[in-house]
Coordinates of C-alpha atoms and ligand atoms in Angstrom, one line a residue:
Chain J
X20 CA 32.0 -82.5 49.9
X21 CA 30.5 -85.9 49.5
X22 CA 31.5 -87.2 52.9
X23 CA 32.7 -90.7 53.5
X24 CA 30.6 -90.8 56.7
X25 CA 27.4 -89.1 55.7
X26 CA 24.1 -90.4 57.1
X27 CA 21.7 -92.1 54.7
X28 CA 18.6 -89.9 54.1
X29 CA 16.3 -92.7 55.1
X30 CA 18.1 -93.1 58.4
X31 CA 17.9 -89.3 58.9
X32 CA 14.1 -89.3 58.3
X33 CA 13.7 -92.3 60.7
X34 CA 15.7 -90.5 63.5
X35 CA 13.6 -87.4 63.2
X36 CA 10.3 -89.2 63.0
X37 CA 11.2 -91.2 66.1
X38 CA 12.2 -88.1 68.0
X39 CA 9.2 -86.1 66.9
X40 CA 6.7 -88.8 67.9
X41 CA 8.5 -89.9 71.0
X42 CA 5.9 -88.6 73.5
X43 CA 3.3 -90.8 71.6
X44 CA 5.2 -94.1 71.3
X45 CA 7.4 -94.0 74.4
X46 CA 4.5 -94.9 76.7
X47 CA 3.6 -97.9 74.5
X48 CA 7.0 -99.5 75.1
X49 CA 7.0 -98.8 78.8
X50 CA 8.9 -95.5 78.7
X51 CA 7.9 -92.0 79.7
X52 CA 8.4 -88.6 78.2
X53 CA 11.1 -87.4 80.6
X54 CA 13.1 -90.4 79.7
X55 CA 13.0 -89.2 76.1
X56 CA 14.2 -85.7 77.2
X57 CA 17.0 -87.3 79.1
X58 CA 18.1 -89.2 76.0
X59 CA 18.1 -86.0 74.0
X60 CA 20.1 -84.1 76.6
X61 CA 22.7 -86.7 77.2
X62 CA 22.8 -87.5 73.5
X63 CA 23.5 -83.9 72.8
X64 CA 26.3 -83.9 75.4
X65 CA 27.8 -87.0 73.9
X66 CA 27.6 -85.6 70.4
X67 CA 29.3 -82.4 71.7
X68 CA 32.1 -84.5 73.1
X69 CA 32.3 -86.4 69.9
X70 CA 32.7 -83.2 68.0
X71 CA 36.2 -83.4 69.5
X72 CA 36.7 -87.1 69.9
X73 CA 35.2 -88.4 66.6
X74 CA 35.8 -85.4 64.3
X75 CA 38.9 -83.7 65.6
X76 CA 40.6 -86.8 67.0
X77 CA 41.1 -85.3 70.5
X78 CA 40.0 -87.2 73.6
X79 CA 38.6 -85.1 76.5
X80 CA 38.1 -87.1 79.6
X81 CA 36.7 -84.3 81.6
X82 CA 33.9 -83.0 79.5
X83 CA 31.4 -83.2 82.3
X84 CA 33.1 -80.1 83.7
X85 CA 31.6 -77.9 81.0
X86 CA 28.3 -79.8 81.1
X87 CA 28.1 -79.2 84.8
X88 CA 29.1 -75.5 84.4
X89 CA 26.2 -75.1 82.0
X90 CA 23.9 -76.8 84.5
X91 CA 25.0 -74.6 87.4
X92 CA 25.1 -71.5 85.3
X93 CA 21.6 -72.1 84.1
X94 CA 20.3 -72.9 87.6
X95 CA 22.0 -69.9 89.2
X96 CA 20.7 -67.6 86.5
X97 CA 17.2 -68.8 87.1
X98 CA 17.6 -68.4 90.8
X99 CA 19.4 -65.1 91.0
X100 CA 19.3 -63.3 87.7
X101 CA 15.8 -63.5 86.1
X102 CA 12.9 -65.9 85.8
X103 CA 13.5 -66.5 82.1
X104 CA 14.3 -70.0 80.8
X105 CA 16.0 -68.8 77.5
X106 CA 18.1 -66.2 79.3
X107 CA 19.2 -68.7 81.9
X108 CA 20.1 -71.2 79.2
X109 CA 22.1 -68.6 77.4
X110 CA 24.0 -67.6 80.5
X111 CA 24.7 -71.2 81.4
X112 CA 26.0 -71.8 77.9
X113 CA 28.2 -68.8 78.0
X114 CA 29.6 -69.7 81.4
X115 CA 30.7 -73.2 80.3
X116 CA 31.7 -72.0 76.9
X117 CA 33.8 -69.1 78.1
X118 CA 35.6 -71.1 80.8
X119 CA 36.2 -73.9 78.3
X120 CA 37.6 -71.5 75.7
X121 CA 40.0 -69.9 78.3
X122 CA 41.2 -73.2 79.8
X123 CA 41.2 -75.0 76.5
X124 CA 43.8 -72.5 75.2
X125 CA 46.2 -74.0 77.8
X126 CA 46.0 -77.6 76.6
X127 CA 46.0 -77.5 72.8
X128 CA 49.7 -78.3 72.7
X129 CA 49.2 -81.5 74.6
X130 CA 48.2 -84.8 72.9
X131 CA 46.7 -88.1 73.7
X132 CA 46.9 -89.2 77.3
X133 CA 48.4 -85.9 78.4
X134 CA 45.5 -84.0 76.9
X135 CA 43.0 -86.4 78.6
X136 CA 44.8 -86.0 81.9
X137 CA 44.6 -82.2 81.9
X138 CA 40.9 -82.4 81.0
X139 CA 40.2 -84.7 83.9
X140 CA 42.1 -82.3 86.2
X141 CA 39.9 -79.4 85.0
X142 CA 36.8 -81.5 85.7
X143 CA 37.9 -82.3 89.2
X144 CA 38.7 -78.7 90.0
X145 CA 35.2 -77.6 89.1
X146 CA 33.8 -80.6 90.9
X147 CA 35.4 -79.6 94.1
X148 CA 34.4 -76.0 93.7
X149 CA 30.8 -77.1 93.3
X150 CA 31.2 -79.5 96.2
X151 CA 32.8 -77.0 98.6
X152 CA 31.2 -73.7 97.8
X153 CA 28.1 -74.3 99.9
X154 CA 26.9 -70.8 99.9
X155 CA 26.6 -70.5 96.1
X156 CA 26.2 -74.1 94.9
X157 CA 24.5 -75.9 97.7
X158 CA 27.5 -78.1 98.0
X159 CA 26.9 -81.8 98.2
X160 CA 23.1 -81.4 98.4
X161 CA 23.1 -79.7 95.0
X162 CA 21.6 -76.6 93.7
X163 CA 17.9 -76.2 94.4
X164 CA 15.4 -73.4 94.6
X165 CA 15.0 -72.8 90.9
X166 CA 12.6 -74.1 88.3
X167 CA 12.2 -73.7 84.6
X168 CA 9.8 -71.0 83.6
X169 CA 7.1 -71.0 81.0
X170 CA 8.1 -69.6 77.6
X171 CA 6.6 -66.3 76.6
X172 CA 7.2 -65.9 72.9
X173 CA 5.3 -62.9 71.6
X174 CA 1.6 -63.7 72.0
X175 CA 2.3 -67.3 72.9
X176 CA 2.5 -68.8 76.3
X177 CA 4.0 -72.2 76.3
X178 CA 3.9 -74.0 79.6
X179 CA 7.1 -76.0 79.6
X180 CA 7.2 -75.8 83.4
X181 CA 4.3 -78.0 84.2
X182 CA 3.6 -79.8 80.9
X183 CA 6.2 -82.5 80.3
X184 CA 5.3 -83.0 76.7
X185 CA 5.7 -79.3 76.0
X186 CA 9.1 -79.4 77.7
X187 CA 10.1 -82.4 75.6
X188 CA 9.4 -80.5 72.5
X189 CA 11.3 -77.5 73.8
X190 CA 14.3 -79.8 74.4
X191 CA 13.9 -81.3 71.0
X192 CA 13.9 -77.9 69.4
X193 CA 17.1 -76.9 71.3
X194 CA 18.6 -80.2 70.4
X195 CA 17.7 -79.8 66.7
X196 CA 19.2 -76.3 66.6
X197 CA 22.4 -77.4 68.2
X198 CA 22.9 -80.5 66.1
X199 CA 22.0 -78.6 62.9
X200 CA 24.7 -76.1 63.7
X201 CA 27.1 -78.9 64.5
X202 CA 26.4 -80.7 61.2
X203 CA 26.8 -77.4 59.3
X204 CA 30.2 -76.8 60.9
X205 CA 31.3 -80.3 60.2
X206 CA 30.5 -80.0 56.5
X207 CA 32.2 -76.6 56.1
X208 CA 35.9 -76.0 55.3
X209 CA 36.5 -75.5 59.0
X210 CA 34.9 -78.9 59.8
X211 CA 37.1 -80.4 57.1
X212 CA 40.2 -78.9 58.7
X213 CA 39.2 -80.8 61.9
X214 CA 38.8 -84.1 60.0
X215 CA 42.2 -83.4 58.5
X216 CA 43.7 -83.0 62.0
X217 CA 42.0 -86.2 63.1
X218 CA 43.3 -88.1 60.2
X219 CA 46.9 -86.9 60.1
X220 CA 48.1 -84.1 62.2
X221 CA 51.4 -83.8 60.3
X222 CA 49.7 -83.7 56.9
X223 CA 47.2 -81.1 58.2
X224 CA 50.1 -78.9 59.4
X225 CA 51.9 -79.2 56.1
X226 CA 48.8 -78.3 54.2
X227 CA 49.0 -75.0 56.0
X228 CA 46.6 -75.5 58.9
X229 CA 47.7 -74.1 62.3
X230 CA 46.7 -77.3 64.1
X231 CA 46.8 -75.9 67.7
X232 CA 44.6 -73.0 66.8
X233 CA 42.0 -75.2 65.1
X234 CA 42.0 -77.6 68.0
X235 CA 41.4 -74.7 70.3
X236 CA 38.4 -73.5 68.4
X237 CA 37.0 -77.0 68.2
X238 CA 37.5 -77.4 71.9
X239 CA 35.7 -74.1 72.6
X240 CA 32.8 -75.0 70.3
X241 CA 32.5 -78.4 71.9
X242 CA 32.4 -76.7 75.3
X243 CA 29.7 -74.3 74.2
X244 CA 27.6 -77.2 72.8
X245 CA 28.0 -79.4 75.9
X246 CA 27.3 -76.4 78.3
X247 CA 24.1 -75.9 76.4
X248 CA 23.2 -79.6 77.0
X249 CA 24.1 -79.1 80.7
X250 CA 21.8 -76.1 80.9
X251 CA 19.0 -78.3 79.5
X252 CA 19.8 -80.9 82.0
X253 CA 19.3 -78.5 84.9
X254 CA 16.0 -77.4 83.4
X255 CA 15.0 -81.1 83.0
X256 CA 15.6 -81.8 86.7
X257 CA 15.1 -78.4 88.2
X258 CA 18.3 -79.3 90.0
X259 CA 22.0 -79.4 89.5
X260 CA 24.5 -81.3 91.6
X261 CA 28.3 -81.9 91.7
X262 CA 27.8 -85.2 89.9
X263 CA 27.0 -83.2 86.8
X264 CA 30.7 -82.2 86.8
X265 CA 32.2 -85.5 88.0
X266 CA 34.6 -87.5 85.9
X267 CA 32.4 -90.5 86.1
X268 CA 29.9 -88.6 84.0
X269 CA 32.7 -87.7 81.6
X270 CA 33.5 -91.4 81.3
X271 CA 29.8 -92.2 80.7
X272 CA 29.8 -89.6 77.9
X273 CA 32.9 -91.3 76.3
X274 CA 31.2 -94.7 76.6
X275 CA 28.1 -93.3 74.9
X276 CA 30.1 -91.9 72.0
X277 CA 32.2 -95.1 71.5
X278 CA 29.2 -97.4 72.1
X279 CA 27.1 -95.7 69.4
X280 CA 30.0 -95.1 67.0
X281 CA 32.3 -92.1 67.3
X282 CA 32.9 -91.9 63.6
X283 CA 29.2 -91.4 62.9
X284 CA 27.5 -88.2 63.5
X285 CA 24.4 -89.8 65.1
X286 CA 26.4 -92.6 66.9
X287 CA 26.6 -90.8 70.3
X288 CA 22.8 -90.3 70.3
X289 CA 22.3 -94.0 69.8
X290 CA 24.9 -94.7 72.5
X291 CA 23.1 -92.3 74.9
X292 CA 19.7 -93.9 74.1
X293 CA 21.1 -97.4 74.9
X294 CA 22.9 -96.1 78.0
X295 CA 19.9 -94.3 79.4
X296 CA 17.4 -97.0 78.6
X297 CA 19.6 -99.7 80.1
X298 CA 20.2 -97.5 83.1
X299 CA 16.5 -97.0 83.5
X300 CA 15.2 -100.6 82.9
X301 CA 18.1 -102.6 84.3
X302 CA 18.5 -100.5 87.4
X303 CA 14.9 -101.4 88.3
X304 CA 15.9 -105.0 88.2
X305 CA 19.3 -105.0 89.7
X306 CA 21.7 -102.4 91.2
X307 CA 24.4 -103.9 89.0
X308 CA 23.1 -102.2 85.8
X309 CA 26.6 -100.7 85.2
X310 CA 28.0 -104.2 84.7
X311 CA 25.5 -104.7 81.8
X312 CA 26.7 -101.4 80.2
X313 CA 30.3 -102.6 80.9
X314 CA 29.8 -105.9 79.2
X315 CA 28.0 -104.3 76.2
X316 CA 30.8 -101.8 76.0
X317 CA 33.5 -104.4 76.1
X318 CA 31.7 -106.5 73.5
X319 CA 31.2 -103.5 71.1
X320 CA 34.8 -102.3 71.5
X321 CA 36.2 -105.8 70.9
X322 CA 33.9 -106.9 68.1
X323 CA 32.6 -103.8 66.6
X324 CA 35.2 -101.1 67.1
X325 CA 33.1 -98.7 65.0
X326 CA 30.2 -98.8 67.4
X327 CA 26.6 -99.9 67.1
X328 CA 26.0 -97.6 64.1
X329 CA 29.2 -99.0 62.5
X330 CA 27.6 -102.5 62.6
X331 CA 24.5 -101.2 60.8
X332 CA 26.7 -99.5 58.2
X333 CA 28.7 -102.6 57.5
X334 CA 25.5 -104.5 56.9
X335 CA 24.2 -101.9 54.6
X336 CA 27.4 -102.0 52.5
X337 CA 27.4 -105.8 52.2
Chain O
X21 CA 67.6 -64.1 42.7
X22 CA 67.3 -67.5 44.2
X23 CA 63.9 -68.7 45.4
X24 CA 65.3 -70.7 48.3
X25 CA 68.5 -70.0 50.1
X26 CA 69.8 -72.2 52.9
X27 CA 72.7 -70.7 54.7
X28 CA 75.1 -72.7 56.9
X29 CA 72.2 -74.8 58.3
X30 CA 73.0 -77.3 61.0
X31 CA 70.8 -79.6 63.0
X32 CA 72.0 -81.7 66.0
X33 CA 70.0 -84.4 67.6
X34 CA 71.8 -84.7 70.9
X35 CA 75.4 -85.5 70.0
X36 CA 74.5 -86.5 66.5
X37 CA 75.1 -83.8 63.8
X38 CA 72.4 -84.8 61.3
X39 CA 73.0 -81.7 59.1
X40 CA 76.3 -79.8 59.2
X41 CA 76.6 -76.3 57.9
X42 CA 74.9 -76.9 54.6
X43 CA 74.4 -74.0 52.3
X44 CA 72.3 -74.4 49.2
X45 CA 70.6 -72.0 46.7
X46 CA 67.7 -73.0 44.5
X47 CA 66.8 -70.7 41.6
X48 CA 63.2 -70.2 40.6
X49 CA 62.3 -72.8 37.9
X50 CA 65.1 -75.1 38.8
X51 CA 64.7 -78.8 39.5
X52 CA 67.3 -79.7 42.1
X53 CA 67.9 -83.2 43.3
X54 CA 69.3 -84.0 46.7
X55 CA 71.0 -87.4 46.9
X56 CA 73.1 -89.2 49.5
X57 CA 73.4 -92.5 51.3
X58 CA 70.9 -93.7 53.9
X59 CA 71.1 -91.5 57.0
X60 CA 73.0 -88.7 55.2
X61 CA 70.6 -86.1 56.6
X62 CA 68.5 -85.5 53.5
X63 CA 65.1 -85.7 55.2
X64 CA 66.4 -83.7 58.1
X65 CA 67.5 -81.1 55.6
X66 CA 63.9 -81.0 54.2
X67 CA 62.6 -80.7 57.8
X68 CA 64.8 -77.6 58.3
X69 CA 63.6 -76.0 55.0
X70 CA 59.9 -76.7 55.7
X71 CA 60.0 -75.7 59.4
X72 CA 59.4 -79.2 60.9
X73 CA 62.5 -78.4 63.0
X74 CA 64.3 -75.2 63.8
X75 CA 68.0 -75.4 62.7
X76 CA 70.5 -75.6 65.6
X77 CA 72.3 -72.8 63.7
X78 CA 72.1 -71.2 60.3
X79 CA 69.1 -69.7 58.4
X80 CA 66.5 -70.4 55.8
X81 CA 65.5 -67.7 53.3
X82 CA 62.6 -67.7 50.8
X83 CA 62.5 -64.9 48.2
X84 CA 65.3 -63.3 50.2
X85 CA 63.2 -63.2 53.3
X86 CA 64.5 -64.9 56.4
X87 CA 61.9 -67.5 57.4
X88 CA 64.0 -69.4 60.0
X89 CA 61.5 -68.4 62.7
X90 CA 58.4 -68.8 60.7
X91 CA 56.0 -71.7 61.7
X92 CA 55.7 -74.7 59.4
X93 CA 52.1 -74.1 58.5
X94 CA 52.8 -70.5 57.6
X95 CA 55.6 -71.5 55.3
X96 CA 53.0 -73.4 53.4
X97 CA 51.0 -70.2 52.9
X98 CA 54.2 -68.6 51.7
X99 CA 54.3 -71.1 48.8
X100 CA 56.2 -74.1 50.1
X101 CA 54.6 -77.6 49.8
X102 CA 56.1 -80.9 50.6
X103 CA 55.6 -84.7 50.5
X104 CA 57.0 -87.1 52.9
X105 CA 59.3 -90.2 52.7
X106 CA 56.5 -92.2 54.4
X107 CA 53.2 -91.1 52.8
X108 CA 51.2 -88.7 54.8
X109 CA 47.6 -88.5 53.7
X110 CA 44.1 -88.7 55.3
X111 CA 43.6 -92.5 55.1
X112 CA 39.9 -92.7 56.1
X113 CA 38.8 -90.0 53.7
X114 CA 38.2 -90.5 50.0
X115 CA 40.8 -89.4 47.5
X116 CA 38.4 -86.5 46.4
X117 CA 38.0 -85.4 50.0
X118 CA 41.8 -85.4 50.5
X119 CA 42.2 -83.1 47.6
X120 CA 39.1 -81.1 48.5
X121 CA 40.6 -80.2 51.9
X122 CA 43.9 -79.3 50.3
X123 CA 42.1 -76.9 47.9
X124 CA 40.0 -75.4 50.7
X125 CA 43.1 -74.6 52.8
X126 CA 44.9 -73.3 49.8
X127 CA 42.0 -71.0 49.0
X128 CA 42.2 -69.5 52.5
X129 CA 38.9 -71.0 53.5
X130 CA 40.1 -73.1 56.5
X131 CA 38.1 -71.1 59.1
X132 CA 35.0 -70.7 57.1
X133 CA 31.9 -72.2 58.7
X134 CA 30.1 -72.2 55.3
X135 CA 30.8 -71.5 51.7
X136 CA 28.7 -70.4 48.7
X137 CA 27.5 -72.7 46.0
X138 CA 29.8 -71.0 43.6
X139 CA 32.8 -71.6 45.8
X140 CA 31.8 -75.2 46.3
X141 CA 31.5 -75.6 42.5
X142 CA 34.9 -74.1 41.9
X143 CA 36.5 -76.4 44.5
X144 CA 34.8 -79.3 42.9
X145 CA 36.3 -78.4 39.5
X146 CA 39.7 -77.9 41.0
X147 CA 39.5 -81.4 42.5
X148 CA 38.5 -82.9 39.2
X149 CA 41.3 -81.2 37.3
X150 CA 43.9 -82.3 39.8
X151 CA 42.6 -85.9 39.7
X152 CA 43.1 -85.8 35.9
X153 CA 46.5 -84.3 36.2
X154 CA 47.6 -87.0 38.7
X155 CA 46.0 -89.8 36.6
X156 CA 43.7 -90.7 39.5
X157 CA 40.3 -89.7 38.2
X158 CA 38.9 -93.3 38.3
X159 CA 39.7 -93.5 42.0
X160 CA 38.1 -90.3 43.3
X161 CA 35.5 -91.9 45.5
X162 CA 37.8 -94.5 47.1
X163 CA 39.2 -94.2 50.6
X164 CA 42.7 -93.1 50.1
X165 CA 44.0 -95.5 52.7
X166 CA 42.8 -98.4 50.6
X167 CA 44.6 -97.4 47.4
X168 CA 47.8 -99.0 46.2
X169 CA 51.0 -97.7 47.5
X170 CA 51.8 -96.0 44.2
X171 CA 48.4 -94.3 44.1
X172 CA 48.8 -93.1 47.6
X173 CA 52.2 -91.6 46.8
X174 CA 50.6 -89.9 43.7
X175 CA 47.7 -88.7 45.9
X176 CA 50.1 -87.1 48.3
X177 CA 51.9 -85.3 45.4
X178 CA 48.5 -84.1 44.1
X179 CA 47.6 -82.8 47.6
X180 CA 50.9 -80.8 47.6
X181 CA 50.2 -79.5 44.1
X182 CA 46.7 -78.4 45.2
X183 CA 48.4 -75.9 47.5
X184 CA 49.6 -74.2 44.3
X185 CA 53.2 -74.0 45.6
X186 CA 56.0 -72.0 44.2
X187 CA 58.5 -74.5 45.7
X188 CA 57.7 -78.2 45.8
X189 CA 59.8 -80.5 48.0
X190 CA 59.4 -84.2 47.3
X191 CA 61.0 -86.7 49.6
X192 CA 61.7 -89.9 47.7
X193 CA 58.5 -89.8 45.6
X194 CA 59.2 -93.1 43.9
X195 CA 60.1 -95.0 47.1
X196 CA 58.7 -98.5 47.1
X197 CA 57.3 -98.2 43.6
X198 CA 57.5 -100.6 40.7
X199 CA 59.0 -99.8 37.3
X200 CA 55.9 -98.5 35.7
X201 CA 54.8 -96.4 38.7
X202 CA 58.3 -95.0 39.0
X203 CA 58.2 -94.0 35.3
X204 CA 54.8 -92.4 35.7
X205 CA 55.8 -90.3 38.7
X206 CA 59.0 -89.3 36.9
X207 CA 57.0 -88.1 33.9
X208 CA 54.6 -86.2 36.2
X209 CA 57.4 -84.4 37.9
X210 CA 58.9 -83.6 34.5
X211 CA 55.6 -82.2 33.3
X212 CA 55.2 -80.1 36.4
X213 CA 58.7 -78.7 36.0
X214 CA 58.6 -78.1 32.3
X215 CA 55.0 -77.1 31.7
X216 CA 54.3 -75.2 34.9
X217 CA 57.9 -74.0 35.5
X218 CA 57.5 -75.2 39.1
X219 CA 60.6 -75.1 41.3
X220 CA 61.2 -78.5 42.7
X221 CA 63.6 -80.0 45.2
X222 CA 63.7 -83.7 45.0
X223 CA 65.2 -86.3 47.3
X224 CA 65.6 -89.5 45.3
X225 CA 67.5 -92.8 45.5
X226 CA 66.7 -94.0 42.0
X227 CA 69.6 -92.6 40.0
X228 CA 67.9 -93.0 36.6
X229 CA 65.2 -90.7 37.8
X230 CA 67.7 -88.3 39.3
X231 CA 69.9 -88.0 36.2
X232 CA 66.9 -88.0 33.9
X233 CA 65.2 -85.1 35.7
X234 CA 67.6 -82.9 37.6
X235 CA 69.1 -79.6 36.4
X236 CA 71.5 -79.7 39.3
X237 CA 72.3 -82.3 42.0
X238 CA 73.4 -81.7 45.6
X239 CA 75.1 -84.6 47.4
X240 CA 74.9 -85.0 51.2
X241 CA 77.0 -87.4 53.2
X242 CA 77.0 -87.7 56.9
X243 CA 75.3 -84.4 57.2
X244 CA 77.7 -82.4 55.0
X245 CA 77.2 -81.2 51.5
X246 CA 80.0 -82.9 49.6
X247 CA 79.2 -81.9 46.1
X248 CA 76.8 -79.6 44.2
X249 CA 76.7 -79.4 40.4
X250 CA 75.3 -80.5 37.1
X251 CA 74.6 -84.2 36.6
X252 CA 77.7 -84.5 34.5
X253 CA 79.9 -82.9 37.2
X254 CA 78.3 -85.1 39.9
X255 CA 78.8 -88.3 37.9
X256 CA 82.5 -87.5 37.6
X257 CA 83.0 -86.5 41.2
X258 CA 85.4 -88.7 43.2
X259 CA 84.0 -87.8 46.6
X260 CA 80.5 -88.8 45.5
X261 CA 81.7 -92.1 44.2
X262 CA 83.5 -92.7 47.5
X263 CA 80.4 -91.9 49.5
X264 CA 78.3 -94.2 47.4
X265 CA 80.7 -97.1 47.4
X266 CA 80.5 -96.9 51.2
X267 CA 84.1 -96.0 51.8
X268 CA 84.8 -93.8 54.7
X269 CA 84.6 -90.4 53.1
X270 CA 87.9 -88.5 52.9
X271 CA 86.9 -84.9 53.3
X272 CA 90.2 -83.9 51.6
X273 CA 89.0 -85.4 48.4
X274 CA 85.9 -83.1 48.2
Ligands
LIG409 N1 63.8 -86.7 64.9 C1 65.0 -87.2 65.0 N2 65.6 -87.5 66.2 C2 66.8 -88.0 66.3 N3 67.5 -88.4 65.3 C3 67.1 -88.2 64.1 C4 65.8 -87.6 63.8 N4 65.6 -87.5 62.5 C5 66.7 -88.1 61.9 N5 67.6 -88.5 62.9 C6 68.9 -89.0 62.6 O1 69.5 -88.1 61.7 C7 70.3 -88.8 60.7 C8 69.8 -88.4 59.4 O2 68.6 -88.9 59.1 P1 67.7 -88.5 57.9 O3 66.4 -89.1 58.0 O4 67.7 -87.0 57.7 O5 68.5 -89.2 56.7 P2 68.2 -89.5 55.2 O6 69.3 -88.9 54.4 O7 66.8 -88.9 54.9 O8 68.2 -91.0 55.1 P3 67.3 -92.0 54.2 O9 67.9 -92.1 52.9 O10 67.4 -93.3 54.9 O11 65.9 -91.5 54.2 C9 70.1 -90.3 61.0 O12 71.1 -90.8 61.7 C10 68.8 -90.3 61.8 O13 68.8 -91.4 62.6
LIG410 MG1 65.1 -89.7 54.3

């Protein structure tokens, strides 16, 4: 299907060149490699949220729950199960994905604000579990005592533990795999059924789509993707804390998606980049960095409701 | 045997009886019009047939099978497709995408995470054919929400046809259309009925369209079926005239 919202090939090439060369150019503009990894991880989280928000038309306001579960799951797996980065990431992803699938089944009949409220409630439940269950999670201090392990792939030994650039490329490879899968899904008949639900639920139903079932699958997939991002976040920081589950992070992810452009596949990544960079630079100047984000957000929503990428698109059409 | 059988169907909204004990049979290959004044319960009747609402009492049968408890989306897979009085389409997708999705669902692909090139090519051909049939080929790449009202209505009919229904329910397909568009849609419906032998139930206010197309006409008034017959019988029916002239309907006259 020739999609109305497909990314121009030149933009696609630009995105991948920028990401692939990030460790080389980030330093030149005053950044650092870990900042690049942070953009990728939060960008993937925002894109996972946007799989629901932008492409299924369902707003989850508690998606940090699954992000944080992925982070804790990965950290706990490294700490208690095995000193293997891929295994830990897999277990973290499964934890968030499975809980998301189970709890998601209970909210697919709700819509709009009611859907959003239940997702916030889920998020807060997990937040308090992480906050209170000191013995397992380290409570308020967060989960420590684990660190990402070097990769052993056949004869190769890749030291993503100590080498920040190697870790960046590991994150980039994970990011690429996840977004490729996401893009594939969105182009498939299943992805089209989600667009149909976003566009017009009644029409979708009367085309023969069991709307609730499809929303449930989309929700579960979104949880899997964002748990994976959460796992990467735990690896990035060698740390997980209750804020990874908190609804303020959920809100930040929504801001990233809307800021960048929730109808565009790459919009949330741009939103995450703007968010993370502003957070990094402006917070070194003033503690009020959030008000800059807030102002930018308000301006975009008021004047460019299709987000930053939406502006670019309008230009390119003109 | 009749394709669609509605038996004593009623629907109450609180104290309002929108549909009252209506029974109606539609034979395969028939073009049945449903008419009646505003608020008569025509759309509600469609909603009962297609599963948007469960009837308060009564039952719906398709091919002799009781489908009263069958979910709306599943009735579509059983061969029932409908359009709405207020156009229901995917406004921010192109016309071709609207049809593409319809064909994908109709082909049982809705859960597929990928499809073969051959399948994609087949879907592409299906879309092209349907665009031609609906006279919309020139607008394939346009966002359907930006098309004219008439083209949007035609697009919705095309989406319903893409489902390859055995029973097509059209709720006022010519509503809000100009002379030429009304004529075009009437011709399209006529072709579907004659050439494809499609069974159609049509709610319509434009009496020229109704009397031009329908094999039989059912008349609803205040939720009740007050007449059901050939166009000639309906034209001569006193109760129908009373209902349309806005006089309080005397049930004894029916
Ligand atoms: N979902 C609903 N909830 C409550 N009342 C409803 C609902 N749908 C329809 N009604 C009422 O039921 C009655 C029949 O409405 P319906 O839409 O079926 O009439 P109609 O014959 O299609 O009219 P029109 O020609 O104006 O389209 C009206 O009084 C309407 O207000
Ligand atoms: Mg109506």
